[in-house]
XYZ file of C-alpha atoms in Angstrom:
596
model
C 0.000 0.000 0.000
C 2.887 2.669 0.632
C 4.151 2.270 -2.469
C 1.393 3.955 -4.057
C 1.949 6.713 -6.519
C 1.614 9.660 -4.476
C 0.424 13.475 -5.720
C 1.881 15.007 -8.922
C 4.025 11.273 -9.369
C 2.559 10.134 -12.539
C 4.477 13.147 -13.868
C 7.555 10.862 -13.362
C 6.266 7.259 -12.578
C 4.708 5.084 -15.423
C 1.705 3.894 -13.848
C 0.003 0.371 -15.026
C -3.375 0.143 -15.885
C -3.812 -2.264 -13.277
C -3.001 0.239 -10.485
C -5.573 2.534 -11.706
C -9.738 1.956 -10.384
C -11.917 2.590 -13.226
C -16.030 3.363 -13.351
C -15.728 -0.534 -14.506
C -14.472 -1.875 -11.042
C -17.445 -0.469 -9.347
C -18.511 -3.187 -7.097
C -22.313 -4.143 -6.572
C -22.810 -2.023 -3.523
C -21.347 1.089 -5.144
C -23.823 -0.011 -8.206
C -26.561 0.003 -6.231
C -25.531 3.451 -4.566
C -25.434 4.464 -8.232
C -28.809 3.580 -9.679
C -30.730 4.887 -6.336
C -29.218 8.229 -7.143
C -30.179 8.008 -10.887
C -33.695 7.096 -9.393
C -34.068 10.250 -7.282
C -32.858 12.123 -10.108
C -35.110 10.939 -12.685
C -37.856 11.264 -10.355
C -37.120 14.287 -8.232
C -35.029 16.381 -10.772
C -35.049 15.497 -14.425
C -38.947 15.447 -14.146
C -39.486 19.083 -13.063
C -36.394 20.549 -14.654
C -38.794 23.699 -15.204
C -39.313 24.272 -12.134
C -35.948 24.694 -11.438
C -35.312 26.883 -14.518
C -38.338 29.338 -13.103
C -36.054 29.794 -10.057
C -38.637 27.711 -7.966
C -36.087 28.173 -4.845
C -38.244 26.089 -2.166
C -38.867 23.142 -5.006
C -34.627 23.198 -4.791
C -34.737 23.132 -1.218
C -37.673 20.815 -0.715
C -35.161 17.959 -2.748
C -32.492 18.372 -0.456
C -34.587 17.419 2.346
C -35.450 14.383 0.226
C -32.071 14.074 -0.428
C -31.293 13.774 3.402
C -34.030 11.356 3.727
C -32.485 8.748 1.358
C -29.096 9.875 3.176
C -27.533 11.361 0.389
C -26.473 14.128 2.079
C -24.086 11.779 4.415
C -22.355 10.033 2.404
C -18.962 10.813 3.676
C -19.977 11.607 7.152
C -18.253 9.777 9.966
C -20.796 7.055 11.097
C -20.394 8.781 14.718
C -22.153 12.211 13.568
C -24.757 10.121 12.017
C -23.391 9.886 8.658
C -22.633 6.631 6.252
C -18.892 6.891 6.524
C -18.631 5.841 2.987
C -15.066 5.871 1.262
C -14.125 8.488 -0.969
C -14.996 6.953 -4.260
C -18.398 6.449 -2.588
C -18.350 10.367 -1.917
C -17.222 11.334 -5.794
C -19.837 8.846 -7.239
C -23.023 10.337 -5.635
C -22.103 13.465 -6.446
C -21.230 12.403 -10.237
C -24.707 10.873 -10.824
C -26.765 13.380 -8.380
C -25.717 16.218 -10.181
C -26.175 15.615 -13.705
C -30.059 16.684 -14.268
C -29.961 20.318 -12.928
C -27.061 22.977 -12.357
C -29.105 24.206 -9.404
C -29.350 21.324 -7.285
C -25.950 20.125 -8.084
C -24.900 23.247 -6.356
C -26.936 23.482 -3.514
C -25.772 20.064 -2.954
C -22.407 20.839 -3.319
C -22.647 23.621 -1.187
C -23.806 21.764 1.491
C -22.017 18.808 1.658
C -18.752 20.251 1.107
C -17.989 23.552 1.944
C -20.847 23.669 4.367
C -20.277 20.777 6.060
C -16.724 19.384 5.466
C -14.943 22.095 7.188
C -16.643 21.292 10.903
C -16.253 17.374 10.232
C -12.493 18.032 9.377
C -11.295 20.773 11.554
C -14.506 20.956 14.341
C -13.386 19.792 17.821
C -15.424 16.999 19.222
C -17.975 19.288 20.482
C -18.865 21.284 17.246
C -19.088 18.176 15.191
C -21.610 16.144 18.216
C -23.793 19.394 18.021
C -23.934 20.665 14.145
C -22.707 17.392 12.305
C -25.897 15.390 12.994
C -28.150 17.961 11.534
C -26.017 18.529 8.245
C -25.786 14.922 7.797
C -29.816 14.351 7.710
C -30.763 17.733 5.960
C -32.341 18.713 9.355
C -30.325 21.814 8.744
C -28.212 23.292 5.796
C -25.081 24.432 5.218
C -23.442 27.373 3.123
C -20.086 29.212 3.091
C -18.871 32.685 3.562
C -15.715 33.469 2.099
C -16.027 35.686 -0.590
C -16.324 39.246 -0.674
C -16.768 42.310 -3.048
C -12.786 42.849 -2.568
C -11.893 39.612 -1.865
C -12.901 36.526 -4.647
C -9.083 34.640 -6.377
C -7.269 36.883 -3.498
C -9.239 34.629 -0.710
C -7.266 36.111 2.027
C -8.020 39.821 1.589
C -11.194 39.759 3.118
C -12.222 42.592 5.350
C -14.904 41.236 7.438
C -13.713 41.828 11.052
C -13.682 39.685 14.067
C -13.735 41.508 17.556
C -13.102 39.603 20.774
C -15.813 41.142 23.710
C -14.318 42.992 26.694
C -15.272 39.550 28.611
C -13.651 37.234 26.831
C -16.521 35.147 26.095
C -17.392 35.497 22.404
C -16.333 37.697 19.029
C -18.382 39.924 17.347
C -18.312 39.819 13.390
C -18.925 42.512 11.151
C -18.895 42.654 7.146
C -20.046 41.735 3.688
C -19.969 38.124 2.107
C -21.256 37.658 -1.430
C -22.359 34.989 -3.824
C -23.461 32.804 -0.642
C -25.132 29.642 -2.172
C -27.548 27.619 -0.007
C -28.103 31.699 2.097
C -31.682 31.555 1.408
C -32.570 28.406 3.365
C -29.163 27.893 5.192
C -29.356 27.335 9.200
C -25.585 27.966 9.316
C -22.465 29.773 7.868
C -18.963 28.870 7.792
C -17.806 32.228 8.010
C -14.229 33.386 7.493
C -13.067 36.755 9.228
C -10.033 38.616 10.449
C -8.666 39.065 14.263
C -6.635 41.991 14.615
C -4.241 42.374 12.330
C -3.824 39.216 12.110
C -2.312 37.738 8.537
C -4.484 35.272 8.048
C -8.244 34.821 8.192
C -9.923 32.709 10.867
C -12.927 30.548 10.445
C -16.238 30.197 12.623
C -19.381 28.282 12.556
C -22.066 30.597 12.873
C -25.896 30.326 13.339
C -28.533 31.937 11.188
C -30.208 33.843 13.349
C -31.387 37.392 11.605
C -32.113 38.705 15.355
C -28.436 38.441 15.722
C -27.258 41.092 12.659
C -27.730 38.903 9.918
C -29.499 40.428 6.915
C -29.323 39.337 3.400
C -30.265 40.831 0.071
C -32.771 39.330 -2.535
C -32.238 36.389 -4.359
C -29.042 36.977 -7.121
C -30.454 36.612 -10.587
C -27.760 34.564 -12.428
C -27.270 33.460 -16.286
C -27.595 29.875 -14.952
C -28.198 27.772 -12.065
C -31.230 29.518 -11.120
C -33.071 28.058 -9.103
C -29.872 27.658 -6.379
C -30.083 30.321 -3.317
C -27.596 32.944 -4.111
C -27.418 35.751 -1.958
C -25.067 38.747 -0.249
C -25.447 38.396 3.402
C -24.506 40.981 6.113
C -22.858 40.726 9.245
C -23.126 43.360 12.219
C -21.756 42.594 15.159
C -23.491 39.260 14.879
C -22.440 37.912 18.066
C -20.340 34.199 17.993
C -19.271 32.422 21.230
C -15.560 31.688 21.082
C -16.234 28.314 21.340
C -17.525 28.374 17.391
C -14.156 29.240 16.316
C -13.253 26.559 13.814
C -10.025 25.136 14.030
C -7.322 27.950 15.696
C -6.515 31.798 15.197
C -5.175 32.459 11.666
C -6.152 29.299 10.626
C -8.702 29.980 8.138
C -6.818 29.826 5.294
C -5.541 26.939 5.485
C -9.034 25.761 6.175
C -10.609 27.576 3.020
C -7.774 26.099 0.567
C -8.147 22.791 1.952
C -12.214 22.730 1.557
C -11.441 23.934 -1.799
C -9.177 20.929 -2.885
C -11.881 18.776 -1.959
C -14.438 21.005 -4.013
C -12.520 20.745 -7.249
C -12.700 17.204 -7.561
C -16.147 17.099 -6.603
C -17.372 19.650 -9.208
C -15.333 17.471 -12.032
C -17.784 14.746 -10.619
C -20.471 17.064 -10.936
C -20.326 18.053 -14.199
C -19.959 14.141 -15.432
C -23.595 12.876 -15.502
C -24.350 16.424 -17.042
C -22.404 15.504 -19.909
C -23.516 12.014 -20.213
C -26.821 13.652 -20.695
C -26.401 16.084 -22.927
C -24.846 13.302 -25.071
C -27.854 10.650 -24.735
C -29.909 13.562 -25.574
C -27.957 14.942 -28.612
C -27.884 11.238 -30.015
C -31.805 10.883 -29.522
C -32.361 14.093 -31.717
C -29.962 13.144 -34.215
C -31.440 9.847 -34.750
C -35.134 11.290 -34.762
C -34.182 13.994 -36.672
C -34.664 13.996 -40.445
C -33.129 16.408 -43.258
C -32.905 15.879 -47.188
C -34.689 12.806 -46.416
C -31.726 11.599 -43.409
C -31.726 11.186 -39.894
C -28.687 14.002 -38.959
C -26.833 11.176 -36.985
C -25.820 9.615 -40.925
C -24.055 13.222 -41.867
C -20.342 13.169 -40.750
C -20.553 16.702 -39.186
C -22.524 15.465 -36.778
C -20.723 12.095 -36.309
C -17.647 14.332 -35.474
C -19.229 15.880 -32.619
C -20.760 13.161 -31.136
C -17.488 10.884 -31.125
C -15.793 14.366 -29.883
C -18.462 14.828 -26.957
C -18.518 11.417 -26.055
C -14.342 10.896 -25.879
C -14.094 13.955 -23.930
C -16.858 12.934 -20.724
C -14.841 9.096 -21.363
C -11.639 10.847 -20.357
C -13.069 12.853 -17.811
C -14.492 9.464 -16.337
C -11.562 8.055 -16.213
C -9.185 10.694 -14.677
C -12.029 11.887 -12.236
C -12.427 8.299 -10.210
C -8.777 7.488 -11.190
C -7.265 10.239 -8.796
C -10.879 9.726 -6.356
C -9.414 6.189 -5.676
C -5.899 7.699 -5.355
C -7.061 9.703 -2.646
C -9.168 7.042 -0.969
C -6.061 4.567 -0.724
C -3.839 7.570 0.479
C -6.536 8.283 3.521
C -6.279 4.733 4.368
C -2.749 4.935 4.659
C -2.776 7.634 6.507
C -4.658 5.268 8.752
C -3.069 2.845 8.883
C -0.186 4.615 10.377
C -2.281 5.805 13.347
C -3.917 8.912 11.966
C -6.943 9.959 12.703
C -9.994 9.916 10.196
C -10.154 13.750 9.886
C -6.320 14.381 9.974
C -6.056 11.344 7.359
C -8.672 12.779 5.135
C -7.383 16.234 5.515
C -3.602 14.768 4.200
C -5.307 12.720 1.596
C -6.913 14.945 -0.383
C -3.735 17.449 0.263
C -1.476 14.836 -1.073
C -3.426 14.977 -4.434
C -4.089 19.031 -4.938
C -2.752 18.954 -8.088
C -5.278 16.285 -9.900
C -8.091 17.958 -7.654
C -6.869 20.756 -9.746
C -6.028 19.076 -13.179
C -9.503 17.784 -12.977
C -11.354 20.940 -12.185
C -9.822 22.739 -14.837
C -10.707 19.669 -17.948
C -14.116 18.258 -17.227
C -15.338 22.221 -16.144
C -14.096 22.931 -19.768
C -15.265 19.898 -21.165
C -18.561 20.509 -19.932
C -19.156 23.401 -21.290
C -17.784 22.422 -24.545
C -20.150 19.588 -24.895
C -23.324 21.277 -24.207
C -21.956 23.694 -26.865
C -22.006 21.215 -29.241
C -25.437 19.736 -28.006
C -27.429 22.827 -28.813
C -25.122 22.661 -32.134
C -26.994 19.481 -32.769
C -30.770 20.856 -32.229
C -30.257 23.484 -34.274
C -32.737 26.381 -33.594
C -34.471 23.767 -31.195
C -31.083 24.178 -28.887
C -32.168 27.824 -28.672
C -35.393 27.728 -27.560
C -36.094 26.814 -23.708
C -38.565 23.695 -24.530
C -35.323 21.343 -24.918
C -32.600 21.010 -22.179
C -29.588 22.292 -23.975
C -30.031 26.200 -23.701
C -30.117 24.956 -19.562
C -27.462 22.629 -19.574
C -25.012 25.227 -21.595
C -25.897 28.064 -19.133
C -25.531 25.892 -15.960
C -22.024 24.925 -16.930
C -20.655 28.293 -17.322
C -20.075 28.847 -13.644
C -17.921 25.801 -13.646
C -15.072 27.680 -15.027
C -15.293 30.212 -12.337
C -15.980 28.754 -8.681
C -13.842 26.420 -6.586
C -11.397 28.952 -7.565
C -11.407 29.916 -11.316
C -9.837 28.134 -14.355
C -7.350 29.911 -14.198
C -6.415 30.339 -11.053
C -6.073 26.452 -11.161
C -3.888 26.473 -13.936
C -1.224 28.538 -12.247
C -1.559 26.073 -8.892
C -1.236 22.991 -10.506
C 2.040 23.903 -11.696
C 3.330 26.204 -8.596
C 2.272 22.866 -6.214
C 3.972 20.641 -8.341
C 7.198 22.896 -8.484
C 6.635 22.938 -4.544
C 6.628 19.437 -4.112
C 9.293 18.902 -6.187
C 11.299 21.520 -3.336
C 9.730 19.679 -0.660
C 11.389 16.310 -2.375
C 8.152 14.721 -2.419
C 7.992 14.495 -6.111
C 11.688 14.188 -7.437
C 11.499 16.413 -10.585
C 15.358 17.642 -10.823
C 16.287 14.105 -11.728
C 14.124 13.355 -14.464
C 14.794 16.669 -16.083
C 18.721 16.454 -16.058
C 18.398 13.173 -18.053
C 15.675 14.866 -20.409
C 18.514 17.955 -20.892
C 21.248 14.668 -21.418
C 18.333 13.094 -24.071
C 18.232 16.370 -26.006
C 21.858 16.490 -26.615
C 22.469 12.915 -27.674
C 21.416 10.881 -30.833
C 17.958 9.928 -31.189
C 17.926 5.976 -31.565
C 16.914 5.211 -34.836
C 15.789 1.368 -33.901
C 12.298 0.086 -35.041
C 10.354 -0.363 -31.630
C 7.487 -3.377 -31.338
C 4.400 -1.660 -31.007
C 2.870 -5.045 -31.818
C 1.096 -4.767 -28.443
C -2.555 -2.432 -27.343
C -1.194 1.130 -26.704
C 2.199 0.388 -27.019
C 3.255 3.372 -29.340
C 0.676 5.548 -27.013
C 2.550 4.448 -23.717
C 5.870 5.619 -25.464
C 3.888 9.075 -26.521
C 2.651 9.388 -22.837
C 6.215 8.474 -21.553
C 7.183 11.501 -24.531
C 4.660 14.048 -23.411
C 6.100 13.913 -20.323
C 9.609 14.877 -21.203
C 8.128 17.728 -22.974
C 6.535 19.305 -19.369
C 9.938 18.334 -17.839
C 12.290 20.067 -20.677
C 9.587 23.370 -20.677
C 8.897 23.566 -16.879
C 12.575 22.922 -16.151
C 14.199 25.385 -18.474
C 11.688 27.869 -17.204
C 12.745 27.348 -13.591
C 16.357 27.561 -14.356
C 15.662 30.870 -15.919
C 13.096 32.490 -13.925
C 13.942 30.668 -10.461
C 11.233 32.459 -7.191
C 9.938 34.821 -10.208
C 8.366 32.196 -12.324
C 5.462 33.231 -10.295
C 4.965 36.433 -12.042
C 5.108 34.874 -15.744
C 1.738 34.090 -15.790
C 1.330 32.703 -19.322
C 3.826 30.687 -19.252
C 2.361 29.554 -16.099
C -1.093 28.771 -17.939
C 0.840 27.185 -20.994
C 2.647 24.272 -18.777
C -0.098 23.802 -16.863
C -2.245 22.688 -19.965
C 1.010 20.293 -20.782
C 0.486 19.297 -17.632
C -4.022 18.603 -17.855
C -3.485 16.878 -20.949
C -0.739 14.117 -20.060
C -2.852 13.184 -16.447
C -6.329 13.258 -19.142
C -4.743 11.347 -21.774
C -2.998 8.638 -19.863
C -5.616 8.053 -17.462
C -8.339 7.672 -20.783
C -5.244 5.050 -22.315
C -5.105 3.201 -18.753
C -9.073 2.732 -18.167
C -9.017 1.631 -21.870
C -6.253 -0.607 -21.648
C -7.619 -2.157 -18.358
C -11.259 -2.681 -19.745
C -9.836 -4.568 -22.618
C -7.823 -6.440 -20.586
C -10.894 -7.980 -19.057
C -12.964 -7.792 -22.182
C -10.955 -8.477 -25.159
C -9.687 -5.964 -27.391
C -13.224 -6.732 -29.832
C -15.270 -6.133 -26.853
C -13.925 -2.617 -26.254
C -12.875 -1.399 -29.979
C -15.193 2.111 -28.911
C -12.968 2.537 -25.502
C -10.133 1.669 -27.615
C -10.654 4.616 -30.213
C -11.416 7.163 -27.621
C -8.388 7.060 -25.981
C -6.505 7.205 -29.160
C -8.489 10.186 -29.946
C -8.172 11.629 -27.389
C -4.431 11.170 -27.147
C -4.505 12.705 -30.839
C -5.831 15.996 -29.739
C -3.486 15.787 -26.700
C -0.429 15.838 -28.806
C -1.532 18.950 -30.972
C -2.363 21.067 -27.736
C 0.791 20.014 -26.095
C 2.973 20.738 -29.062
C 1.077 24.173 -29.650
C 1.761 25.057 -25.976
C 4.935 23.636 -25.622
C 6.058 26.113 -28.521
C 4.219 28.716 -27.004
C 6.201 28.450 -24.087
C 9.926 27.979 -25.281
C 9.851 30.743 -27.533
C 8.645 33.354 -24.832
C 11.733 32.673 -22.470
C 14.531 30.724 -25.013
C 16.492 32.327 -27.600
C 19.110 31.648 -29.896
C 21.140 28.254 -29.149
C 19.136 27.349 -26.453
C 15.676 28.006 -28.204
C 16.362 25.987 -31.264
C 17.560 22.880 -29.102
C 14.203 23.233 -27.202
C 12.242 23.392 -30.164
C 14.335 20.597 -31.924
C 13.485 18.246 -28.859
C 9.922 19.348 -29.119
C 9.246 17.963 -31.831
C 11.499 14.758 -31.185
C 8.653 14.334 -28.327
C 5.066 14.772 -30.205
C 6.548 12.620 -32.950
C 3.746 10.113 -33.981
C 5.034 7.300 -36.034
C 1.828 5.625 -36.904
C -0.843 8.481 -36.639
C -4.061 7.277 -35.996
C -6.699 7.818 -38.601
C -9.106 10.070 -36.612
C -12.049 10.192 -39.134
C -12.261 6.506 -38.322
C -11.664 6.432 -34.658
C -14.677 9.187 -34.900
C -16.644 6.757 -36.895
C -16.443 4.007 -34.596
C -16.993 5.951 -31.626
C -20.397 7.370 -33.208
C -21.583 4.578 -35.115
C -21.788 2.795 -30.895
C -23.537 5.797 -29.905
C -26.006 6.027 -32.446
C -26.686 2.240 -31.684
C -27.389 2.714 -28.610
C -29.178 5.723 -28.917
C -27.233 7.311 -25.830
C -23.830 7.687 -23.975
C -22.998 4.374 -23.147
C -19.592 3.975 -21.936
């Protein structure tokens, strides 16, 4: 078990397919978890989609009482604050398949059983979890979470709400402005982030909603899409807090807010999975049922495209998303296993892996949006109009991009944490990029390699990719050094190196796994997906690898860089990607819907 790849490792660690856990090893009680969810969905959600879209705010809250009813809501709470005490991949799963039929509820539900309630089951003492856990856990009460303000959103720590100890000793009093507050409407308590003092960092507390104790709100936000979802600014004046609610210690906010928010990207990559699988099943329906010049649309090749596009990019997401979820869960029960406690083991766990949380957010986000895109593409004029669910799906995927910390605010932390742990020697870097710098100044071997075996030429591409990242990001560390920081599109440039290796080898793994098991015949659709997608993967990485050596290289050292560029997105045998599309749709169009 402790020899488990650890965070930011598969940078420089090949990783075997059978070390990877897959949608496909989901074992019958995670199955069943599964299709109760897709029950309450279908039945709760997908049915009454208009309400949500005509802001119907109590219909939203009214389902996450149901929610806590069928204990959805405590999935990952300790069994000792009345939760399930599920494993991780138990966690991700629900909220893959729960959130899928409405942007609204995926975010009140997100809301709630993450940032609303995951900060007092992993930093509450004993006492604040025994009194607020239980009621979080059923959907007796609900959670939401205060940390951004009008001066304060990327630059978390800036916040100016104030924190002001009484004369007595007994409790603080908190004063300021919080805004874009999901779950404020129907909420029975905030985790609210505030500043002692002078103090450099912000501390967290768990306060009550109580509007006789100076808590006022404004009216509901109107938003371009997940409507129906309580958005509000709320107010704080001198809105008294025993000391006794102060989460964690003094100063420790932060460190509370950026760990909640690890947790929270990984999630929302979940979340925006069944959303896609949807859109898909429901772009493949209309293009079967709809005829032109005498056609169903589904026959034309334009549309093939994007279906075998939409459909490889959710596959990939799939497989990276539960990939690193699994990661996570094995590193928590290491953490164990050595004596740690459940909430310091969790806390470490998802740590360890910040940069897939971050990886992940960043992709499927994109991907998301990208693919409902496409699915109002498909319906035409009928993806315009709000009688179908595309115009929804598109607009409820926009905020993806921009909370849990925006796209691109992600970007630049994947790589800065993976430069980190590199200095920390928890992800040796140095020594796989000296040999890269030896590579690029030898001779290339000109021997004929045996790709006679699945993915062998893409493994060696993979293996390739990753020597690009290594010769960019290490180049640009010699040069820049502490101020890399400040080179921000650079920064943005090797962190999309960076998305598409973990995306494309985790799609080539779950592939090569599944057909494994299967046979190769069985799986010919998986099979093409991940070549595609590994296609695509080469053209952004070569595009961004350029990008990136010709904005800090010159002379000498530029053309060498550029020379071993393209030495590493080589492709011998280049897939034929018309075909791989063609197999990919001609499955979907089968089976009428996503079906991987």
């Amino acid at each position: 078990m402790s020899n488990k790849t650890r965070g930011g490792q598969f940078l420089v660690k090949e990783t075997k397919c059978e070390d990877i856990f897959t949608p496909e090893d989901f074992n019958e009680e995670q199955i069943m978890m599964r299709d109760s969810v897709k029950e309450f969905v279908d039945k709760e959600l997908w049915a009454h989609k208009i309400r949500f879209e005509q802001k119907d705010y109590k219909y939203t809250e009214e389902c996450m009482k149901k929610a806590g009813d069928l204990g959805f809501l405590s999935i990952s709470v300790p069994e000792a604050y009345g939760g399930m005490g599920m494993g991780f991949v138990d966690t991700v799963l629900v909220c893959d398949y729960i959130s899928g039929a409405t942007g609204s509820f995926s975010t009140a539900f997100g809301a709630h059983t993450g940032i609303g309630t995951m900060p007092i089951t992993l930093y509450g003492t004993e006492e604040q979890k025994q009194k607020y856990v239980p009621k979080l856990a059923t959907g007796e009460w609900f959670g939401a979470y205060c940390l951004t303000e009008p001066g304060a959103g990327s630059d978390a720590n800036s916040g100016k709400t104030k924190a002001v100890l009484s004369e007595d000793g007994t409790h603080y009093k908190i004063t300021g402005q919080k805004m874009w507050i999901s779950n404020a409407g129907f909420c029975q308590l905030f985790i609210v982030f505030a500043r002692i003092g002078d103090d450099k960092n912000i501390t967290g507390f768990i306060v009550e909603n109580d509007p006789n104790n100076g808590i006022t709100m404004n009216e509901e936000e109107h938003k371009l899409g997940i409507r129906a979802s309580s958005t509000r600014q709320v107010f704080f004046n001198e809105t008294v807090v025993p000391i006794e609610n102060m989460l964690s210690e003094r100063g420790n906010g932060f460190k509370i807010a950026m760990n909640a928010l690890n947790v929270g990207r990984i999630k929302l990559a979940a979340a925006c999975l069944d959303a896609q699988r949807r859109v898909i099943s429901g772009s493949v329906k209309y293009a079967n049922e709809r005829v032109q010049f005498n056609t169903p649309i589904s026959q034309f090749g334009a549309i093939r495209y994007k279906l075998a596009e939409m459909a490889t990019s959710c596959y990939a997401g799939e497989s990276a998303t539960y990939r690193a979820a699994k990661d996570i869960e094995d590193r928590i029960a290491i953490r164990e296993a050595e004596g740690g406690s459940h909430q310091e083991s969790e806390l470490k766990g998802v740590e360890e892996f910040a940069i897939e949380c971050s990886i992940l957010k960043v992709a499927v986000s994109e991907d998301i949006q990208n693919c409902s895109d496409e699915g109002i593409q498909i319906f035409g004029g009928m993806g315009f109009s709000e009688d179908t669910p595309m115009e929804s799906a598109w607009r409820d995927a926009r905020i993806a991009r921009i909370y849990e910390g925006t796209n691109e605010i992600n970007r630049m932390l994947s790589v800065g944490m993976l430069i980190k742990k590199a200095m920390k020697g928890h992800v040796d870097l140095l020594g796989p990029a000296t040999k890269v710098s030896e590579e690029l100044l030898g001779i290339p071997s000109f021997d004929a390699p045996d790709y006679s075996e699945l993915f062998a030429e893409e493994k060696e591409m993979i293996a390739k990719l990753k020597k690009v990242f290594l010769m960019v990001a290490g180049s640009a560390v010699q040069k820049y050094g502490p101020d890399l920081d400040s080179h921000q599109q650079l920064l943005l440039a090797a962190a999309d190196i960076l998305i598409e290796i973990y995306m494309a080898e985790s799609t080539i793994l779950r592939a090569e796994k599944t057909a494994k098991k299967r046979g190769q015949d069985q799986v010919k659709e998986q099979i093409a997906m991940a070549q595609l997608y590994l296609y695509k993967a080469v053209d952004i990485i070569s595009q961004k690898g350029k990008e990136s050596i010709i904005s800090f290289a010159e002379g000498d050292e530029q053309r060498m860089l550029l020379m071993g560029l393209k030495r590493f997105t080589k492709y011998t045998n280049m897939p034929n990607i018309v075909a791989l599309r063609h197999t990919i749709a001609t499955k979907l169009i089968k089976e009428n819907q996503y079906c991987f």
